[in-house]
Each structure stands twice: as C-alpha cells, then as structure tokens.
PDB file of C-alpha atoms in Angstrom:
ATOM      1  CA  UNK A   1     -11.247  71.713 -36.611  1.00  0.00           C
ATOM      2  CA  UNK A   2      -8.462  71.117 -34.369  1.00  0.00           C
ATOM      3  CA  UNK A   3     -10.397  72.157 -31.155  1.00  0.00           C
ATOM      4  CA  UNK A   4     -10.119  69.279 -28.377  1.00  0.00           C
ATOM      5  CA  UNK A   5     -12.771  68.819 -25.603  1.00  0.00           C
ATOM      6  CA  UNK A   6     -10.935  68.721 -21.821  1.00  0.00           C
ATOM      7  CA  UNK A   7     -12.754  65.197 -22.042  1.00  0.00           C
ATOM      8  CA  UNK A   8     -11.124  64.163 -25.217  1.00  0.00           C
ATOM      9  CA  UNK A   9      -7.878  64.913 -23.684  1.00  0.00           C
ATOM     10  CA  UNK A  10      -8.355  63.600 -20.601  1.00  0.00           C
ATOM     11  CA  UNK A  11      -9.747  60.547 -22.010  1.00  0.00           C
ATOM     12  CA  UNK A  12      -6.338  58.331 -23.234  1.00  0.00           C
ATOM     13  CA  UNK A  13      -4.887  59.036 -19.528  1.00  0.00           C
ATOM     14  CA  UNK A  14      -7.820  57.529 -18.075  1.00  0.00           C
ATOM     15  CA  UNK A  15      -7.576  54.760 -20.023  1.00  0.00           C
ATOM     16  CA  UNK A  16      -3.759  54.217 -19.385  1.00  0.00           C
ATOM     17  CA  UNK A  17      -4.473  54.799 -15.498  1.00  0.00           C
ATOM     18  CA  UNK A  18      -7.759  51.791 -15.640  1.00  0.00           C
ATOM     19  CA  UNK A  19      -4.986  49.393 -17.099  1.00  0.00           C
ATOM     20  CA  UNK A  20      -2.376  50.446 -14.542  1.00  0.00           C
ATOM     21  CA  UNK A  21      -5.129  49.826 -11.766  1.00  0.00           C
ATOM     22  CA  UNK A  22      -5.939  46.347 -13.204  1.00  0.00           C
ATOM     23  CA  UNK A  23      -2.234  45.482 -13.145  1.00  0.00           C
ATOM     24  CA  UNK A  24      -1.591  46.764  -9.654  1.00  0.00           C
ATOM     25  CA  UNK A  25      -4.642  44.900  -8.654  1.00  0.00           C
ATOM     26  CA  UNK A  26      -3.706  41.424  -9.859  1.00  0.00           C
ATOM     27  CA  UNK A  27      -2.771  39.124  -6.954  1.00  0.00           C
ATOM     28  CA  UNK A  28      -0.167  35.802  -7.523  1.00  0.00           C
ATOM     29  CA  UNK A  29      -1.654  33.014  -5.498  1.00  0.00           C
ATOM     30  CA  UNK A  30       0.204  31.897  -2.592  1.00  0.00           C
ATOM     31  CA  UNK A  31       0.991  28.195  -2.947  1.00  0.00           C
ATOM     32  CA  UNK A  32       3.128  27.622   0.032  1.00  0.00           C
ATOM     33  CA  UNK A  33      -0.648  26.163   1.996  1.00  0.00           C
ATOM     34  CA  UNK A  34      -0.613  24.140  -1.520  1.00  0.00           C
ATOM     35  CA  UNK A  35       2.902  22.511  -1.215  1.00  0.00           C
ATOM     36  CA  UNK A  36       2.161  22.229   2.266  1.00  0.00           C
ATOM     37  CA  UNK A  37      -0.746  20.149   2.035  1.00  0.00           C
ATOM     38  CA  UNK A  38       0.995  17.930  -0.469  1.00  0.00           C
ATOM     39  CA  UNK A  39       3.884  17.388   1.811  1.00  0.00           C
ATOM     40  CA  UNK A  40       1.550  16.201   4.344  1.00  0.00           C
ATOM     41  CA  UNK A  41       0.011  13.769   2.137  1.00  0.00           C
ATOM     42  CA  UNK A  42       3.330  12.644   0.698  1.00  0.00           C
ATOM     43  CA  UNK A  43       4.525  12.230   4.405  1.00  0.00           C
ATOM     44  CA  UNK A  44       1.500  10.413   5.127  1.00  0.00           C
ATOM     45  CA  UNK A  45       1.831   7.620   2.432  1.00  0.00           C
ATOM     46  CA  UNK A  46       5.230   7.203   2.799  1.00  0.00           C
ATOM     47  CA  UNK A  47       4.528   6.214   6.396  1.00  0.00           C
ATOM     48  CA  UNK A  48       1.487   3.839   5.222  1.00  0.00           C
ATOM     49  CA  UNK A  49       3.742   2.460   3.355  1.00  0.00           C
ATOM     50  CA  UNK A  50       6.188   1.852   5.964  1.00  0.00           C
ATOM     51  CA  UNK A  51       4.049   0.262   8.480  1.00  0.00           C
ATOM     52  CA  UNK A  52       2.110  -1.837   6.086  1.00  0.00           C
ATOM     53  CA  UNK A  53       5.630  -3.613   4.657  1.00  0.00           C
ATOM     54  CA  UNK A  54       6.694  -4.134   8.330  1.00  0.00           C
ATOM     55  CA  UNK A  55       3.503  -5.149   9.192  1.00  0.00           C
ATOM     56  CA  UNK A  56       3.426  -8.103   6.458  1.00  0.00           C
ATOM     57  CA  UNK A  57       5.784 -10.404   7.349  1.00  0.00           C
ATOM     58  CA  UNK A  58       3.872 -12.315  10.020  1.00  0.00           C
ATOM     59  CA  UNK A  59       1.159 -13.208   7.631  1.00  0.00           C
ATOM     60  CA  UNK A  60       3.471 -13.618   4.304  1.00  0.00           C
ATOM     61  CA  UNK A  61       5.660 -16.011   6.478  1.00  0.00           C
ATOM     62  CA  UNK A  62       2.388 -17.930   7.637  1.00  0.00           C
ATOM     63  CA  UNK A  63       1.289 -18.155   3.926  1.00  0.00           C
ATOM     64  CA  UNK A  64       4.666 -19.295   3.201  1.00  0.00           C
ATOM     65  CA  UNK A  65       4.120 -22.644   5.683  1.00  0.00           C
ATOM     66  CA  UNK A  66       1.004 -22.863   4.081  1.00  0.00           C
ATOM     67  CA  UNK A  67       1.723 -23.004   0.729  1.00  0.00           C
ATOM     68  CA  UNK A  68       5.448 -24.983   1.103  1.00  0.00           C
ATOM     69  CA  UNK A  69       3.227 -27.412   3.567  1.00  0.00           C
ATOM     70  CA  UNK A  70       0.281 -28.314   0.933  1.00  0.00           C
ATOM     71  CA  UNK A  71       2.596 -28.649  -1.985  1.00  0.00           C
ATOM     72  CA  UNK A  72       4.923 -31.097  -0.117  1.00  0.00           C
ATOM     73  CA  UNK A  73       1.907 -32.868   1.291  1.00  0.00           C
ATOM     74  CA  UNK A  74       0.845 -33.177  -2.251  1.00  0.00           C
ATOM     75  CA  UNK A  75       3.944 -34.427  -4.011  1.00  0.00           C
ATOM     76  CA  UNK A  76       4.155 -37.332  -0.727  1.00  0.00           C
ATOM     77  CA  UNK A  77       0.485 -38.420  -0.882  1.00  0.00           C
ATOM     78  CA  UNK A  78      -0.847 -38.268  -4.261  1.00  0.00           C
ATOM     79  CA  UNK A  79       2.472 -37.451  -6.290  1.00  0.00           C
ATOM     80  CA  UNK A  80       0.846 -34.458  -7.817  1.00  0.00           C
ATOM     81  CA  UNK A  81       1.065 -30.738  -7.867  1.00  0.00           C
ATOM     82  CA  UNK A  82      -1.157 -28.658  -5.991  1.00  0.00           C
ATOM     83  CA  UNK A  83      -3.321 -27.864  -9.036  1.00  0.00           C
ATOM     84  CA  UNK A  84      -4.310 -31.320  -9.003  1.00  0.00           C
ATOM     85  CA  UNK A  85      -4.522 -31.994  -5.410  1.00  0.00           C
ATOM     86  CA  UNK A  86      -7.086 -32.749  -3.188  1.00  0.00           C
ATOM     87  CA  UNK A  87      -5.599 -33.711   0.260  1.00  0.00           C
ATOM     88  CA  UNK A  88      -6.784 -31.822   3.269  1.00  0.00           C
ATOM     89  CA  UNK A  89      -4.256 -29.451   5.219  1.00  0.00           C
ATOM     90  CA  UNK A  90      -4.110 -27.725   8.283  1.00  0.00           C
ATOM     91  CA  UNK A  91      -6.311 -24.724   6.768  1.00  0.00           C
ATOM     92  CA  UNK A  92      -9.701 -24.845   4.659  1.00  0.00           C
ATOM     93  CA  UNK A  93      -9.626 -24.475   0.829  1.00  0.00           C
ATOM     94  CA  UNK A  94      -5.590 -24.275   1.091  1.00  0.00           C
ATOM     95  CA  UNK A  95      -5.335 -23.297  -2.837  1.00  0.00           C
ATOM     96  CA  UNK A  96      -7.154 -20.151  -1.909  1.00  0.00           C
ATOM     97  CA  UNK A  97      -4.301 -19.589   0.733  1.00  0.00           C
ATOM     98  CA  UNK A  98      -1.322 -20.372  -1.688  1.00  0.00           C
ATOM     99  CA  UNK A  99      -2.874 -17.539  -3.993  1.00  0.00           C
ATOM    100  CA  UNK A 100      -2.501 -15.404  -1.009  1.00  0.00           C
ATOM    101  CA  UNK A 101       1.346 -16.040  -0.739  1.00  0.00           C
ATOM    102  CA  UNK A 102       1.639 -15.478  -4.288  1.00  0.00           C
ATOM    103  CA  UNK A 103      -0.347 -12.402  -4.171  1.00  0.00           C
ATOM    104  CA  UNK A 104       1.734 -11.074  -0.992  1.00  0.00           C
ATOM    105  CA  UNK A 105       5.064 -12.318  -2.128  1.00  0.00           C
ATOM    106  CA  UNK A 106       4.094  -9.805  -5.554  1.00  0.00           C
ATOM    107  CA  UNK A 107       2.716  -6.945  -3.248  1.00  0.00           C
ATOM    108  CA  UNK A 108       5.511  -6.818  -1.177  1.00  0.00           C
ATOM    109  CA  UNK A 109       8.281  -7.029  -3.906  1.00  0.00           C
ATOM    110  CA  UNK A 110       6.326  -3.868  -5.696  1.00  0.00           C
ATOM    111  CA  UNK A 111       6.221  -1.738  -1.802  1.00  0.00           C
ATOM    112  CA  UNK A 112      10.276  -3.050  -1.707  1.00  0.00           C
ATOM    113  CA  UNK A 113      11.077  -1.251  -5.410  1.00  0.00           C
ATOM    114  CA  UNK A 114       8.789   1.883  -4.301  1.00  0.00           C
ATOM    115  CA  UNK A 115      10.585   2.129  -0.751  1.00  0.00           C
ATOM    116  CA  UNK A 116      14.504   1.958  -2.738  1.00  0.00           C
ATOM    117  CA  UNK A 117      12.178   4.880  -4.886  1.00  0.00           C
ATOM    118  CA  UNK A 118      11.479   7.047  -2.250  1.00  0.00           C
ATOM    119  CA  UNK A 119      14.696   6.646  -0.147  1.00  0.00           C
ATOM    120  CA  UNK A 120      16.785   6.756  -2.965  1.00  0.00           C
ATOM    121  CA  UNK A 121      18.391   9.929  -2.124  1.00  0.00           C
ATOM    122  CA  UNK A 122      19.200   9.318   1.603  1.00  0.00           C
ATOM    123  CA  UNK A 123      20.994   6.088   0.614  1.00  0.00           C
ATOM    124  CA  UNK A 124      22.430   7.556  -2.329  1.00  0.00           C
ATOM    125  CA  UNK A 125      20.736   5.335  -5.009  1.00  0.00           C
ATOM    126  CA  UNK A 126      20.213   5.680  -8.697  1.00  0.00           C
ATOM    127  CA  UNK A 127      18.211   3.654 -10.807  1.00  0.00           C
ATOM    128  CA  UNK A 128      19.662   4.861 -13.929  1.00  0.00           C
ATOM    129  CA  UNK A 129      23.086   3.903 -13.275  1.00  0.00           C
ATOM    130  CA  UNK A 130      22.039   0.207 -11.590  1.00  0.00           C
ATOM    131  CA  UNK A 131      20.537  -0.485 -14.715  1.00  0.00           C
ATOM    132  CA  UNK A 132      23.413   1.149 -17.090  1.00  0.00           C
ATOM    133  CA  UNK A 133      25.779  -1.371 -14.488  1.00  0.00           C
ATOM    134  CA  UNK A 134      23.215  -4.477 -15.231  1.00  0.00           C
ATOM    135  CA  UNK A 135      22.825  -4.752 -18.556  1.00  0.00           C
ATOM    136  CA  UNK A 136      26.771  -5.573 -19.118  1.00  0.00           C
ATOM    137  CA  UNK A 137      26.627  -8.091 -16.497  1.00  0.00           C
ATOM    138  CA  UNK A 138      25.857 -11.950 -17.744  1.00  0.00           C
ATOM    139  CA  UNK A 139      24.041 -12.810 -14.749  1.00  0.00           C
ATOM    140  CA  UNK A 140      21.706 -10.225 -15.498  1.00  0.00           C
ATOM    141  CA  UNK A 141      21.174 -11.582 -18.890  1.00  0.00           C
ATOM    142  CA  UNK A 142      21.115 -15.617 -17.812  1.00  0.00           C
ATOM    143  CA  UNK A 143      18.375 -14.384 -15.688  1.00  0.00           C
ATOM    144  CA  UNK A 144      16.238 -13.028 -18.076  1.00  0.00           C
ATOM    145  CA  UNK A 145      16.848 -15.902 -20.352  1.00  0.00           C
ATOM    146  CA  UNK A 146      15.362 -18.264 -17.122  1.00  0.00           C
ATOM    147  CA  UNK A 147      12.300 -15.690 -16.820  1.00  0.00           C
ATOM    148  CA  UNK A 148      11.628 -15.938 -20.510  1.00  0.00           C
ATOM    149  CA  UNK A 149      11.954 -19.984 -20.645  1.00  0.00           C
ATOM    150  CA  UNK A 150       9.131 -19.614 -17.591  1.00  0.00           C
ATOM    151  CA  UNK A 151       7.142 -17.556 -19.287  1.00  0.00           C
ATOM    152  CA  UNK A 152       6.691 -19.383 -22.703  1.00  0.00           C
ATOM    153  CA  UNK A 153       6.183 -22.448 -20.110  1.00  0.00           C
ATOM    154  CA  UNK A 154       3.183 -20.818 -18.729  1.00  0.00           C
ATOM    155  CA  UNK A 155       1.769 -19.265 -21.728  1.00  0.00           C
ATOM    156  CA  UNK A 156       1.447 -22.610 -22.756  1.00  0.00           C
ATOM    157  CA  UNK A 157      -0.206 -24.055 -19.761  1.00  0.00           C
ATOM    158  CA  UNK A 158      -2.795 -21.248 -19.688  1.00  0.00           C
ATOM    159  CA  UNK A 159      -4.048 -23.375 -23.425  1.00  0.00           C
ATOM    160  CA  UNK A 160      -5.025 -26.127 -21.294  1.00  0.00           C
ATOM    161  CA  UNK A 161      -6.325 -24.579 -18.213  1.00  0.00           C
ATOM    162  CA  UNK A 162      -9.874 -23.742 -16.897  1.00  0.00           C
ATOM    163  CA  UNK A 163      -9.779 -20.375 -15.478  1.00  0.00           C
ATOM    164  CA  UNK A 164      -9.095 -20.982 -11.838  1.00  0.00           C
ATOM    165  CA  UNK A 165      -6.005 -22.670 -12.573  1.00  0.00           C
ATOM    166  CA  UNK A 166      -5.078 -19.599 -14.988  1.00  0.00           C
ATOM    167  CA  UNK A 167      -5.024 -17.290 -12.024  1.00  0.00           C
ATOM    168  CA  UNK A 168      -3.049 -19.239  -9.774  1.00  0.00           C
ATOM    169  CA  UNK A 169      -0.429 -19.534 -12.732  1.00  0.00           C
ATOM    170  CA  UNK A 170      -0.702 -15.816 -13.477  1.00  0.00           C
ATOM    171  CA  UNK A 171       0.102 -14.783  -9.538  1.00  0.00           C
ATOM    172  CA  UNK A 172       2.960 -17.466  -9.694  1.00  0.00           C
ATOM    173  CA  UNK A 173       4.660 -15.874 -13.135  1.00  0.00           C
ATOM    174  CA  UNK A 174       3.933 -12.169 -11.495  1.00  0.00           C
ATOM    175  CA  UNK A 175       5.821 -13.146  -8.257  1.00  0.00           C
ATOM    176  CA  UNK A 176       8.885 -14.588 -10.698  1.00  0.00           C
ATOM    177  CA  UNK A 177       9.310 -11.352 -12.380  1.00  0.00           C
ATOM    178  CA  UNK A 178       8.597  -9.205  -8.991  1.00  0.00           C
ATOM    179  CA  UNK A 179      11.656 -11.335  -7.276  1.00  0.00           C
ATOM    180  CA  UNK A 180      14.075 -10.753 -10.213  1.00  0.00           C
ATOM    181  CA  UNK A 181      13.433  -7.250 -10.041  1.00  0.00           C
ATOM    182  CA  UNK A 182      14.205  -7.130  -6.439  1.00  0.00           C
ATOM    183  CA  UNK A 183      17.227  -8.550  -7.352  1.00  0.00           C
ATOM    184  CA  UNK A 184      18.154  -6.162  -9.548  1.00  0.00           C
ATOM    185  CA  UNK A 185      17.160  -3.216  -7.375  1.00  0.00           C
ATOM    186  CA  UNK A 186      19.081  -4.775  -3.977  1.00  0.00           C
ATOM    187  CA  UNK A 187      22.109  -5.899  -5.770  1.00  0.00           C
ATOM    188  CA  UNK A 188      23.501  -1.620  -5.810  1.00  0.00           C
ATOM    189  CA  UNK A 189      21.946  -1.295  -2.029  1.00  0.00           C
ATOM    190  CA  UNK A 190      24.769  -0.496   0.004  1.00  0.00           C
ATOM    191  CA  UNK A 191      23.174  -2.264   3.838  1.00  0.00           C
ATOM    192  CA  UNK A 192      26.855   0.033   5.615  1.00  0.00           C
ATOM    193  CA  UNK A 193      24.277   3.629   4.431  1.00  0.00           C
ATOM    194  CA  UNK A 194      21.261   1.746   5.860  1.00  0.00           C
ATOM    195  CA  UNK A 195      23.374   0.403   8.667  1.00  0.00           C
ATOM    196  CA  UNK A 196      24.046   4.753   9.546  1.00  0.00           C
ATOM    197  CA  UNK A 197      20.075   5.387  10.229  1.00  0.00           C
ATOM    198  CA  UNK A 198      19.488   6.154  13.295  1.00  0.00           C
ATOM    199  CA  UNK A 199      15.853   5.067  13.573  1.00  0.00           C
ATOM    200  CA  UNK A 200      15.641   1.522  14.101  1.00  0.00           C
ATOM    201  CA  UNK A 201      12.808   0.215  11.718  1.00  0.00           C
ATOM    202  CA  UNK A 202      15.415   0.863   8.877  1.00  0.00           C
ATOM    203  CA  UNK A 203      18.147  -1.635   9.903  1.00  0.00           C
ATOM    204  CA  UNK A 204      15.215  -4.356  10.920  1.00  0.00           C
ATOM    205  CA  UNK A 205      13.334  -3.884   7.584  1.00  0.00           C
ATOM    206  CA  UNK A 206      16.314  -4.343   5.748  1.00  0.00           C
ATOM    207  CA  UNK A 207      17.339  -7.617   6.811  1.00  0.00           C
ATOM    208  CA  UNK A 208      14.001  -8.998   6.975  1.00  0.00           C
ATOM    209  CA  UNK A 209      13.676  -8.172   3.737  1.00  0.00           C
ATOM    210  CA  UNK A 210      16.586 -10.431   2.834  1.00  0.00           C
ATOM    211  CA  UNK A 211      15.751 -13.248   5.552  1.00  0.00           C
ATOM    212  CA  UNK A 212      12.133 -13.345   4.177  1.00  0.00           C
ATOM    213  CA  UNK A 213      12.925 -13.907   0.041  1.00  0.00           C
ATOM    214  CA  UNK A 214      15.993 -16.519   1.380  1.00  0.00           C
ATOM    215  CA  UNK A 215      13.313 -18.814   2.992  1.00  0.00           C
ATOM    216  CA  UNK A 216      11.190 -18.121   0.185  1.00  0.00           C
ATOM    217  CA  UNK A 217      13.650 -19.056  -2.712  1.00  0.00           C
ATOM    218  CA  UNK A 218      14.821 -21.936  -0.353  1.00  0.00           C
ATOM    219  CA  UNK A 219      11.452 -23.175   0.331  1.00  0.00           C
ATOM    220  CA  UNK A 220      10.463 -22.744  -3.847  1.00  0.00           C
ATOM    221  CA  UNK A 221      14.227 -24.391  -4.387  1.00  0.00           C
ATOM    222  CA  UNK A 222      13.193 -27.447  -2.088  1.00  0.00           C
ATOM    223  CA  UNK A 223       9.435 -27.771  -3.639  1.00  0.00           C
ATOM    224  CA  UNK A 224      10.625 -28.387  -7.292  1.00  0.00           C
ATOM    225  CA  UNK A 225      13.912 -30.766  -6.151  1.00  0.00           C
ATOM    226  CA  UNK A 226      10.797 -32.567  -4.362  1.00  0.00           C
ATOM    227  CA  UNK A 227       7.938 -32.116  -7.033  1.00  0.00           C
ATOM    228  CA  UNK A 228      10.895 -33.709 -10.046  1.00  0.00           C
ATOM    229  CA  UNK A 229       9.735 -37.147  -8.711  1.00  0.00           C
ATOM    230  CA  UNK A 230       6.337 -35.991 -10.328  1.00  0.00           C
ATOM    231  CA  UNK A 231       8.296 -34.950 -13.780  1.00  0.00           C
ATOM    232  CA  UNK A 232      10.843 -37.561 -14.223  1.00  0.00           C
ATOM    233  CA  UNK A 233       9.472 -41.226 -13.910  1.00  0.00           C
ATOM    234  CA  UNK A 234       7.427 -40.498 -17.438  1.00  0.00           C
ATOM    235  CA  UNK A 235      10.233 -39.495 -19.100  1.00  0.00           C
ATOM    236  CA  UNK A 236      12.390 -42.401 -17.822  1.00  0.00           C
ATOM    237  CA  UNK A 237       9.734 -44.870 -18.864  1.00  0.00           C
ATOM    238  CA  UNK A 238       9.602 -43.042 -22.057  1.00  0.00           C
ATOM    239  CA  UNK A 239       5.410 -42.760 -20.791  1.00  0.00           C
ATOM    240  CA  UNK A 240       4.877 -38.708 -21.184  1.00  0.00           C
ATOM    241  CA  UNK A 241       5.334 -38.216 -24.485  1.00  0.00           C
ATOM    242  CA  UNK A 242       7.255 -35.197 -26.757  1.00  0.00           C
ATOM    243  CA  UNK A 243       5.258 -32.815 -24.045  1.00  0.00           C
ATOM    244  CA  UNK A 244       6.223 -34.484 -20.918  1.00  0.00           C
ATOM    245  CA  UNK A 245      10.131 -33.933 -22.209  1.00  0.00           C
ATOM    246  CA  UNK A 246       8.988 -30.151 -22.826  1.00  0.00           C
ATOM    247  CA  UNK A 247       8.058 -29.886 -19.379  1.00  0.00           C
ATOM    248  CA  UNK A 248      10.919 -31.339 -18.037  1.00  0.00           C
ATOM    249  CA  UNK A 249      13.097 -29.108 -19.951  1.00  0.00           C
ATOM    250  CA  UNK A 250      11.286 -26.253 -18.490  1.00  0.00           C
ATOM    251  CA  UNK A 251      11.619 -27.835 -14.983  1.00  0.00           C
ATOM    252  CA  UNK A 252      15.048 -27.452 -15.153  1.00  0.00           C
ATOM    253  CA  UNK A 253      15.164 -23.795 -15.959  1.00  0.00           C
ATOM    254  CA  UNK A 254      12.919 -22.865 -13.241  1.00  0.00           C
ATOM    255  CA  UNK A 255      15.301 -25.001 -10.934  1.00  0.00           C
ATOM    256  CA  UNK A 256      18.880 -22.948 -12.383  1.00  0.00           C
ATOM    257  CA  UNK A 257      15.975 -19.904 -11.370  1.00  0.00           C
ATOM    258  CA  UNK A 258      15.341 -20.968  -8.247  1.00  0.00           C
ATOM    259  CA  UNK A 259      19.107 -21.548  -7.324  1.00  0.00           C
ATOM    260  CA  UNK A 260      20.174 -17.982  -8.872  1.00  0.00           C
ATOM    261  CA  UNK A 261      17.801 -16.336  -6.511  1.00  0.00           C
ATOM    262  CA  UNK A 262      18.391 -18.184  -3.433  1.00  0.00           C
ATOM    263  CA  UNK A 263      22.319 -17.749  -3.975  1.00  0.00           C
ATOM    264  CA  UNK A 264      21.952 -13.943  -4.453  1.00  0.00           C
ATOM    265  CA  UNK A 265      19.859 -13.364  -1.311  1.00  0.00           C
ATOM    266  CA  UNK A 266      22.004 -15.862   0.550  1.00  0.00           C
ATOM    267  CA  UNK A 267      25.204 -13.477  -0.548  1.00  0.00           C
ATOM    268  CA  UNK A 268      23.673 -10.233  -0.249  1.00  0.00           C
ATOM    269  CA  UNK A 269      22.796 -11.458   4.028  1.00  0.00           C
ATOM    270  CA  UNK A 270      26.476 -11.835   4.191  1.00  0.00           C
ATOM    271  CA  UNK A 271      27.953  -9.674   1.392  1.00  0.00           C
ATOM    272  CA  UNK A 272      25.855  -7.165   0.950  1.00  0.00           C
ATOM    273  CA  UNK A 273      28.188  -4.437   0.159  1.00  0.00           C
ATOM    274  CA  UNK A 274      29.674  -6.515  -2.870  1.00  0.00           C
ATOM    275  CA  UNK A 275      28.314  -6.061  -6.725  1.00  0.00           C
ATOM    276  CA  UNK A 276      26.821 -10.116  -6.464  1.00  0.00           C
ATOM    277  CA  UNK A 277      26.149  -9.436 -10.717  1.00  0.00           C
ATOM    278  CA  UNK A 278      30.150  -8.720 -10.812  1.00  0.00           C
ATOM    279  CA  UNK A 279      32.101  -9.996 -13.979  1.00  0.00           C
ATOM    280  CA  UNK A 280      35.948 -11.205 -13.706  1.00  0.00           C
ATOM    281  CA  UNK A 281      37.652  -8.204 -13.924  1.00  0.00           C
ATOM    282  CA  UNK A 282      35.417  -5.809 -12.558  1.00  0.00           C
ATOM    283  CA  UNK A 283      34.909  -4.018  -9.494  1.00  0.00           C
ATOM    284  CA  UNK A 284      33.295  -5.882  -6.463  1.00  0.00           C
ATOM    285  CA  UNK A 285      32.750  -2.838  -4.146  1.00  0.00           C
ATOM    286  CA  UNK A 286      29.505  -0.922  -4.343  1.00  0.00           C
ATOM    287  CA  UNK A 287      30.447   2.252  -4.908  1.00  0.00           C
TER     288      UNK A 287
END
C-alpha cells in the first residue's frame, strides 16, 4: 500500500523543475529603443514648434495692417464697424483676412503658453506658484472682471447675429482670453535666464514676443478710441436707446482692457524682471 513507482517520485521534481524553466525563461522587454523613439518625437515637435512661432510673425504682423487698416477705413468712411462695412481695401474679402489675425493672434498665444510649458525647467518656471502669486494680486482680479464684462457683451451680440458674424465675434473673445493668459504666464518670466541662452533664437523670440502683442494692444487701444465716435453721438442725442447705453458701458470696459494689456507689455519690454501684478507692499523682484 505504501509502495511508490520511481515515476511517482520523480514526478513532483519534474514539475517544480518545468516551473523553474518557465521562470528562467521569461524575458523583461527592453524599453530603452521605446524611450528612445519617444525622445525623438518629443525632440521633433518641440522644434516644429519652434520654427513655426518664429516663423509667424511676418504674416501675423501683415494681418495686423490688415485688420487695424480696414477697421480705421471703416470708422472714417462709413462710421461703422467692420461687421457692417463694405468699403474696399488693399486686399480682397478683407473680413476673411481680419479672421485670420484673430485666428493667429489665438494660435500663437496657445504655442507662447506651451513653449513657457516645455522650457519651464531651464528657466526655472512654475506654473503652480505664478498662479498661487496671481490670485492675491488685484490686477489679476480687475482683469478678469474686464474679460467677464466682454464676455456677457458678446454673448449678447451672438442673439442678434447671423452666423458669419458669430464667428468673427467668437475668434475676437478667444484672442481676449488667449492675451490675458499670456499675461499671466509672462508676468513670472524672468527675460536676465532667457538673456543666459546661448543659442540665439531664444533672446530674439523673446522680445518679439513682447514687441508683437505691444503693437497689437496699441493698434486694438487706437481702433476703439477711434471706433467711440461710432458709440457716442446716439447716446449724446439720447437716439440709441436703453441698449445703445449698454453698449457704451461695455465699450468702456474693453477700453480699461485694452489699456491694462498694452501697459503690461509696454513694462514687461522695459521691466521685465519686475512682478508688473505687484501690490504696495510686496516684493517687485522676480524671484
């Protein structure tokens, strides 16, 4: 009864010795060719990137004459705002062009924020603390009070307008918000750990970044001190009506906007390595 076969006894050891096999046997994949790969691709975008943003500003600076020219050209000639204009200008369809300054001016604020992103280490950025710093500053907050004011203003302009119009006020709103948070981003950019880069594109990318939004918020500043000759006679001669005084109220919010943003970049050119959101009292070094 207790009589074991040499295969019965042998029989738990091979076992034991098939699992040890299968063990021994299993490989870990290498993923050094995986991270490699990725690095290339990561390398490669972040040089896309690079070349695209420094590649822009010819074209975003020719939209910007286009768009600044046909407005003014507007408000001289048939007192009206582009959305209601039909003078000829140096360009066919020039609507169709100002949608493609809006549309740049928003595509280049978003490759700005994602270049601070990437490069964030190697100028010794953090997001986290900018916005810990911004949200007990009062600039920050009288600037979000002017976005808001512009965005109920639109929201209720998109009640009366056909579709095409819609768009053109949608790109316009999306390049308000895109500048602000440029703002907010640049403000804790310290331009003496830029100035330190040795490669060149750095240093010129940087201060064409701030030369570009100036003439932008100076050239938006100038439009709306121009186009208030369209807003103010009706409510002078008491001819526009309770709406007329709504969009006069929101006129002048979008002018204090206007004026906050072309004061910060004109600051940050020549003060860039102050905290321009800085309360009495506090620290105006970047640190």
């Amino acid at each position: 009864m207790y009589d074991q076969t040499p295969a019965d006894i042998s029989l738990p050891a091979q076992v034991n010795n098939t699992e040890n096999v299968g063990r021994e046997c299993h490989i870990i994949p290498d993923t050094s060719l995986l991270k490699n790969i990725g690095r290339r691709i990561s390398d490669a975008m972040k040089k896309s990137l690079k070349v695209t943003y420094m590649l822009h500003f010819l074209p975003r600076l020719f939209l910007l004459v286009i768009f600044s020219g046909y407005d003014t050209k507007c408000a001289l000639f048939e007192k009206a705002s582009m959305v209601n204009c039909s003078q000829e200008f140096l360009v066919p369809e020039p609507l169709y062009w100002c949608y493609g300054w809006l549309f740049t001016s928003t595509c280049s604020s978003a490759i700005v924020i994602s270049l601070v992103w990437i490069y964030r280490k190697r100028i010794e950025y953090s997001f986290s603390i900018s916005i810990k710093k911004l949200i007990r500053k009062a600039s920050f907050w009288r600037m979000n009070f002017f976005l808001s004011i512009v965005l109920i203003e639109y929201s209720v302009a998109w009640q009366i307008l056909d579709k095409f119009h819609i768009v053109l006020y949608a790109f316009s709103l999306a390049r308000w918000y895109s500048t602000a948070l440029v703002i907010y981003c640049l403000n804790y950019v310290n331009p003496s750990r830029i100035a330190n880069e040795k490669k060149l594109y750095y240093r010129v990318g940087y201060w064409l970044t701030l030369l570009m939004y100036f003439a932008e918020s100076a050239s938006i500043l100038l439009l709306y001190l121009l186009n208030s000759s369209l807003v103010l006679p009706p409510v002078f001669d008491h001819t526009g009506g309770d709406y007329q005084a709504l969009v006069l109220i929101a006129f002048g919010f979008k002018v204090a906007l206007s004026s906050q943003c072309l004061t910060f970049f004109l600051e940050k050119i020549f003060h860039g390595d102050k905290d321009l959101f800085s309360e009495p009292g506090d620290p105006v070094e970047i640190t």
